[in-house]
Amino acid sequence: MRNIYKTLIGSLLILFVACSSDNDENTNETPTTPTESYDITSVLSKFDNVPGVSYAINGDVVEITTDDLPNHGSPYWEQTNPMYEAYNGDNPDWRKNPNLIESQNIVFTIPLKPQEASSNTATPLGPIGVCVNGVVFYNQYAGPNNQPLTSEIDSFDQYLGHPDARGNYHYHIEPTFLTDTFGKSGFLGLLADGFPVYGPEENGSPVTNSDLDEFHGHVGVTPDFPNGIYHYHVTTEAPYINGNGYFGTPGNISQ
């Protein structure tokens, strides 16, 4: 009887130790690291007092509305417009497309605290972001079937923008009016996912595709975000502004 009692006590102790060990393992599990998020509220003031541009914060998004009219000359203005400027760029193959700049009403609903998307989406044809002068960014393709910019690039004006058939003036590549104004490493605008776009230099050196990920961006410190942020760069190489889709989850774009 005494041996049976000892055996029973030993079994209970083993069971207790095993249960205690299981509880310790559960307690010490490494918590899942949340996706890093940022706050772009501080750069919204860069859109203050820009003609044709307004914005309003609504909860966790900002709505930026633009008339998409460039604040610089172009041969795509009507010749009677004071902003008309004949082509004076350096492309010997330049040819004017048949379109003229027309006022738009484009609204971007952009997250204030952008995060990396769990599933990335491709950028569409048409507006994908907005510059600090209200002009919109387009991606690296010419319509309608994601054709390369090989021939269309010859219709870019002296500031490397042009209008489409709807009169939407836009930049596919480096907006030189902005990089001349704000510097080659300056803040140029926001894509629809909330992440900022910077010029073709960083810390005084040119940025190349090899410095960037598949979405044409990377994480780093900028003058506007001293603690670091994911951001895009324009480069001289395709895809110029954006790569295989948005890094974050884009908000709504309406026009």
Short mmCIF file of C-alpha atoms in Angstrom, two decimals:
data_model
loop_
_atom_site.label_atom_id
_atom_site.label_comp_id
_atom_site.label_asym_id
_atom_site.label_seq_id
_atom_site.Cartn_x
_atom_site.Cartn_y
_atom_site.Cartn_z
CA MET A 1 0.00 0.00 0.00
CA ARG A 2 2.84 2.36 0.90
CA ASN A 3 4.54 1.74 -2.51
CA ILE A 4 1.29 2.52 -4.36
CA TYR A 5 0.97 5.78 -2.37
CA LYS A 6 4.55 6.82 -3.28
CA THR A 7 3.97 6.04 -6.94
CA LEU A 8 0.78 8.15 -6.94
CA ILE A 9 2.55 11.13 -5.31
CA GLY A 10 5.43 10.91 -7.81
CA SER A 11 3.03 10.92 -10.73
CA LEU A 12 1.25 13.99 -9.39
CA LEU A 13 4.56 15.85 -8.97
CA ILE A 14 5.62 15.04 -12.54
CA LEU A 15 2.24 16.28 -13.82
CA PHE A 16 2.55 19.49 -11.78
CA VAL A 17 6.08 20.20 -13.08
CA ALA A 18 5.02 19.55 -16.67
CA CYS A 19 2.03 21.93 -16.35
CA SER A 20 4.22 24.60 -14.73
CA SER A 21 6.74 24.31 -17.56
CA ASP A 22 3.98 24.74 -20.17
CA ASN A 23 2.75 27.90 -18.42
CA ASP A 24 6.28 29.33 -18.33
CA GLU A 25 6.68 28.76 -22.07
CA ASN A 26 3.42 30.58 -22.82
CA THR A 27 4.40 33.46 -20.56
CA ASN A 28 7.79 33.88 -22.23
CA GLU A 29 6.61 33.78 -25.85
CA THR A 30 8.08 36.62 -27.92
CA PRO A 31 5.28 39.06 -28.78
CA THR A 32 4.65 39.80 -32.44
CA THR A 33 6.26 43.10 -33.47
CA PRO A 34 3.57 45.43 -34.83
CA THR A 35 4.03 46.95 -38.28
CA GLU A 36 5.84 50.25 -37.92
CA SER A 37 3.69 53.28 -38.59
CA TYR A 38 4.60 56.91 -39.17
CA ASP A 39 2.84 60.27 -38.96
CA ILE A 40 3.00 62.67 -41.93
CA THR A 41 1.06 65.51 -40.29
CA SER A 42 4.21 67.61 -40.00
CA VAL A 43 4.70 67.91 -43.79
CA LEU A 44 1.16 69.02 -44.59
CA SER A 45 2.15 72.64 -43.99
CA LYS A 46 4.21 72.39 -47.18
CA PHE A 47 0.89 72.50 -49.04
CA ASP A 48 -0.15 75.74 -47.30
CA ASN A 49 -0.79 78.75 -49.52
CA VAL A 50 -0.27 76.79 -52.73
CA PRO A 51 -2.63 78.20 -55.38
CA GLY A 52 -5.30 75.68 -56.37
CA VAL A 53 -4.49 73.33 -53.47
CA SER A 54 -6.38 72.81 -50.20
CA TYR A 55 -6.38 70.11 -47.56
CA ALA A 56 -8.42 69.07 -44.56
CA ILE A 57 -7.72 66.48 -41.87
CA ASN A 58 -10.63 64.14 -41.26
CA GLY A 59 -9.89 61.62 -38.52
CA ASP A 60 -6.99 59.44 -39.60
CA VAL A 61 -6.82 60.73 -43.19
CA VAL A 62 -6.08 63.98 -44.94
CA GLU A 63 -8.03 65.04 -48.02
CA ILE A 64 -5.89 67.01 -50.47
CA THR A 65 -7.75 68.72 -53.32
CA THR A 66 -5.91 70.14 -56.31
CA ASP A 67 -6.77 71.84 -59.59
CA ASP A 68 -3.59 70.26 -61.03
CA LEU A 69 -2.41 73.48 -62.68
CA PRO A 70 1.39 73.86 -62.76
CA ASN A 71 2.92 77.01 -61.29
CA HIS A 72 5.44 77.28 -64.11
CA GLY A 73 5.52 77.95 -67.80
CA SER A 74 4.84 75.36 -70.47
CA PRO A 75 4.11 75.20 -74.20
CA TYR A 76 0.97 73.29 -73.17
CA TRP A 77 -0.75 76.42 -71.87
CA GLU A 78 -2.95 78.30 -74.32
CA GLN A 79 -0.78 80.82 -76.12
CA THR A 80 -2.98 83.59 -74.74
CA ASN A 81 -2.29 82.45 -71.16
CA PRO A 82 0.37 84.51 -69.32
CA MET A 83 1.96 81.20 -68.26
CA TYR A 84 2.58 80.14 -71.86
CA GLU A 85 6.25 79.48 -72.49
CA ALA A 86 7.57 78.12 -75.76
CA TYR A 87 9.66 74.98 -75.47
CA ASN A 88 13.24 75.85 -74.50
CA GLY A 89 14.47 72.51 -73.23
CA ASP A 90 17.39 70.42 -74.44
CA ASN A 91 15.63 67.47 -76.09
CA PRO A 92 16.40 67.62 -79.85
CA ASP A 93 13.58 65.12 -80.47
CA TRP A 94 10.95 67.15 -78.61
CA ARG A 95 7.50 67.15 -80.14
CA LYS A 96 4.38 68.73 -78.69
CA ASN A 97 1.44 66.43 -78.08
CA PRO A 98 -2.03 67.71 -79.13
CA ASN A 99 -3.30 68.32 -75.57
CA LEU A 100 -3.53 71.53 -73.54
CA ILE A 101 -3.47 72.06 -69.77
CA GLU A 102 -6.94 72.19 -68.24
CA SER A 103 -8.09 72.75 -64.67
CA GLN A 104 -9.02 69.59 -62.78
CA ASN A 105 -10.67 68.70 -59.48
CA ILE A 106 -8.65 65.81 -58.06
CA VAL A 107 -9.11 64.68 -54.47
CA PHE A 108 -6.61 62.44 -52.69
CA THR A 109 -7.70 60.77 -49.45
CA ILE A 110 -4.38 59.87 -47.86
CA PRO A 111 -3.65 58.06 -44.56
CA LEU A 112 -1.99 60.29 -41.97
CA LYS A 113 -0.21 57.33 -40.40
CA PRO A 114 0.94 55.20 -43.32
CA GLN A 115 2.10 51.64 -42.80
CA GLU A 116 3.64 48.94 -44.93
CA ALA A 117 0.85 47.08 -46.71
CA SER A 118 0.34 43.38 -45.97
CA SER A 119 -0.53 42.97 -49.66
CA ASN A 120 0.87 45.50 -52.11
CA THR A 121 -1.23 46.92 -54.95
CA ALA A 122 -0.04 48.16 -58.32
CA THR A 123 -0.11 51.86 -59.10
CA PRO A 124 -2.78 52.68 -61.69
CA LEU A 125 -2.55 54.76 -64.83
CA GLY A 126 -3.49 58.32 -63.95
CA PRO A 127 -2.76 60.16 -60.71
CA ILE A 128 -0.82 58.20 -58.07
CA GLY A 129 0.24 61.10 -55.84
CA VAL A 130 0.41 64.86 -55.50
CA CYS A 131 3.37 67.27 -55.61
CA VAL A 132 3.87 70.27 -53.35
CA ASN A 133 2.84 72.55 -56.22
CA GLY A 134 -0.41 70.65 -56.78
CA VAL A 135 0.64 68.83 -59.95
CA VAL A 136 0.04 65.09 -59.86
CA PHE A 137 2.50 62.24 -60.21
CA TYR A 138 1.86 59.49 -62.78
CA ASN A 139 3.65 56.13 -62.82
CA GLN A 140 6.29 54.88 -65.25
CA TYR A 141 3.89 53.79 -67.98
CA ALA A 142 2.20 55.39 -70.95
CA GLY A 143 -1.41 54.40 -71.54
CA PRO A 144 -3.41 52.50 -72.33
CA ASN A 145 -1.60 49.17 -71.87
CA ASN A 146 1.31 49.96 -69.54
CA GLN A 147 3.61 50.82 -72.41
CA PRO A 148 7.08 52.18 -71.63
CA LEU A 149 7.63 55.93 -71.84
CA THR A 150 10.15 55.49 -74.68
CA SER A 151 8.31 57.67 -77.21
CA GLU A 152 6.03 59.63 -74.86
CA ILE A 153 9.05 61.07 -73.07
CA ASP A 154 9.79 63.17 -76.15
CA SER A 155 6.62 65.17 -75.49
CA PHE A 156 7.68 66.27 -71.99
CA ASP A 157 8.09 70.04 -71.76
CA GLN A 158 11.14 71.85 -70.41
CA TYR A 159 10.09 71.02 -66.83
CA LEU A 160 9.52 67.35 -67.77
CA GLY A 161 5.74 67.31 -67.54
CA HIS A 162 2.90 67.21 -70.05
CA PRO A 163 -0.91 66.93 -70.19
CA ASP A 164 -2.89 63.84 -71.15
CA ALA A 165 -6.01 63.75 -73.34
CA ARG A 166 -8.13 65.06 -70.44
CA GLY A 167 -5.83 68.03 -69.90
CA ASN A 168 -4.35 66.52 -66.70
CA TYR A 169 -0.87 67.95 -66.46
CA HIS A 170 1.48 65.50 -64.69
CA TYR A 171 5.02 64.32 -64.07
CA HIS A 172 6.17 60.75 -64.83
CA ILE A 173 9.81 61.54 -64.03
CA GLU A 174 11.80 64.09 -62.03
CA PRO A 175 9.87 67.37 -61.87
CA THR A 176 12.83 69.64 -62.52
CA PHE A 177 10.93 72.83 -61.65
CA LEU A 178 10.53 71.43 -58.13
CA THR A 179 14.06 70.06 -57.76
CA ASP A 180 15.43 73.40 -59.00
CA THR A 181 13.24 75.15 -56.40
CA PHE A 182 13.63 72.83 -53.39
CA GLY A 183 16.92 71.11 -54.20
CA LYS A 184 17.82 67.68 -55.49
CA SER A 185 17.19 66.12 -52.07
CA GLY A 186 14.06 68.14 -51.32
CA PHE A 187 10.57 66.96 -50.39
CA LEU A 188 8.51 66.78 -53.59
CA GLY A 189 5.13 65.44 -52.46
CA LEU A 190 3.16 62.42 -51.31
CA LEU A 191 1.98 59.26 -52.99
CA ALA A 192 -1.55 58.07 -52.29
CA ASP A 193 -0.35 55.62 -49.64
CA GLY A 194 0.89 58.52 -47.50
CA PHE A 195 4.61 57.98 -47.97
CA PRO A 196 6.68 61.00 -49.07
CA VAL A 197 8.61 61.44 -52.30
CA TYR A 198 12.07 63.02 -52.34
CA GLY A 199 14.43 64.15 -55.08
CA PRO A 200 17.19 62.18 -56.82
CA GLU A 201 19.86 62.85 -54.19
CA GLU A 202 20.33 61.94 -50.53
CA ASN A 203 23.09 63.23 -48.24
CA GLY A 204 24.67 64.94 -51.23
CA SER A 205 24.92 61.80 -53.37
CA PRO A 206 22.78 60.58 -56.29
CA VAL A 207 20.24 57.86 -55.50
CA THR A 208 20.12 54.92 -57.90
CA ASN A 209 17.77 51.97 -58.24
CA SER A 210 20.31 49.80 -56.43
CA ASP A 211 19.77 51.93 -53.31
CA LEU A 212 16.02 51.30 -53.36
CA ASP A 213 13.63 48.39 -52.97
CA GLU A 214 11.17 47.02 -55.53
CA PHE A 215 8.73 49.84 -54.74
CA HIS A 216 11.44 52.45 -55.40
CA GLY A 217 11.88 53.53 -51.81
CA HIS A 218 13.69 52.79 -48.56
CA VAL A 219 13.69 53.67 -44.86
CA GLY A 220 15.94 56.48 -43.74
CA VAL A 221 16.25 59.83 -42.01
CA THR A 222 15.12 62.92 -43.94
CA PRO A 223 15.12 66.60 -42.94
CA ASP A 224 11.36 66.35 -42.37
CA PHE A 225 11.50 63.04 -40.48
CA PRO A 226 14.59 63.02 -38.24
CA ASN A 227 13.54 59.70 -36.70
CA GLY A 228 13.36 58.10 -40.15
CA ILE A 229 10.53 57.11 -42.45
CA TYR A 230 9.95 54.97 -45.51
CA HIS A 231 10.12 57.28 -48.53
CA TYR A 232 10.30 57.16 -52.31
CA HIS A 233 12.92 58.82 -54.52
CA VAL A 234 12.75 60.02 -58.10
CA THR A 235 15.68 58.70 -60.14
CA THR A 236 16.97 59.01 -63.68
CA GLU A 237 16.28 55.31 -64.25
CA ALA A 238 12.93 53.61 -64.80
CA PRO A 239 10.63 53.33 -62.91
CA TYR A 240 11.59 56.96 -62.09
CA ILE A 241 9.13 57.53 -59.21
CA ASN A 242 7.52 54.25 -58.21
CA GLY A 243 8.21 50.57 -58.81
CA ASN A 244 6.09 47.47 -58.44
CA GLY A 245 3.19 49.11 -56.63
CA TYR A 246 2.64 51.12 -53.49
CA PHE A 247 4.69 50.24 -50.41
CA GLY A 248 1.71 51.17 -48.23
CA THR A 249 -2.04 50.94 -48.67
CA PRO A 250 -3.25 53.72 -50.94
CA GLY A 251 -6.19 55.89 -50.07
CA ASN A 252 -8.86 56.98 -52.53
CA ILE A 253 -8.25 59.14 -55.58
CA SER A 254 -11.22 60.80 -57.28
CA GLN A 255 -11.55 63.23 -60.14
#
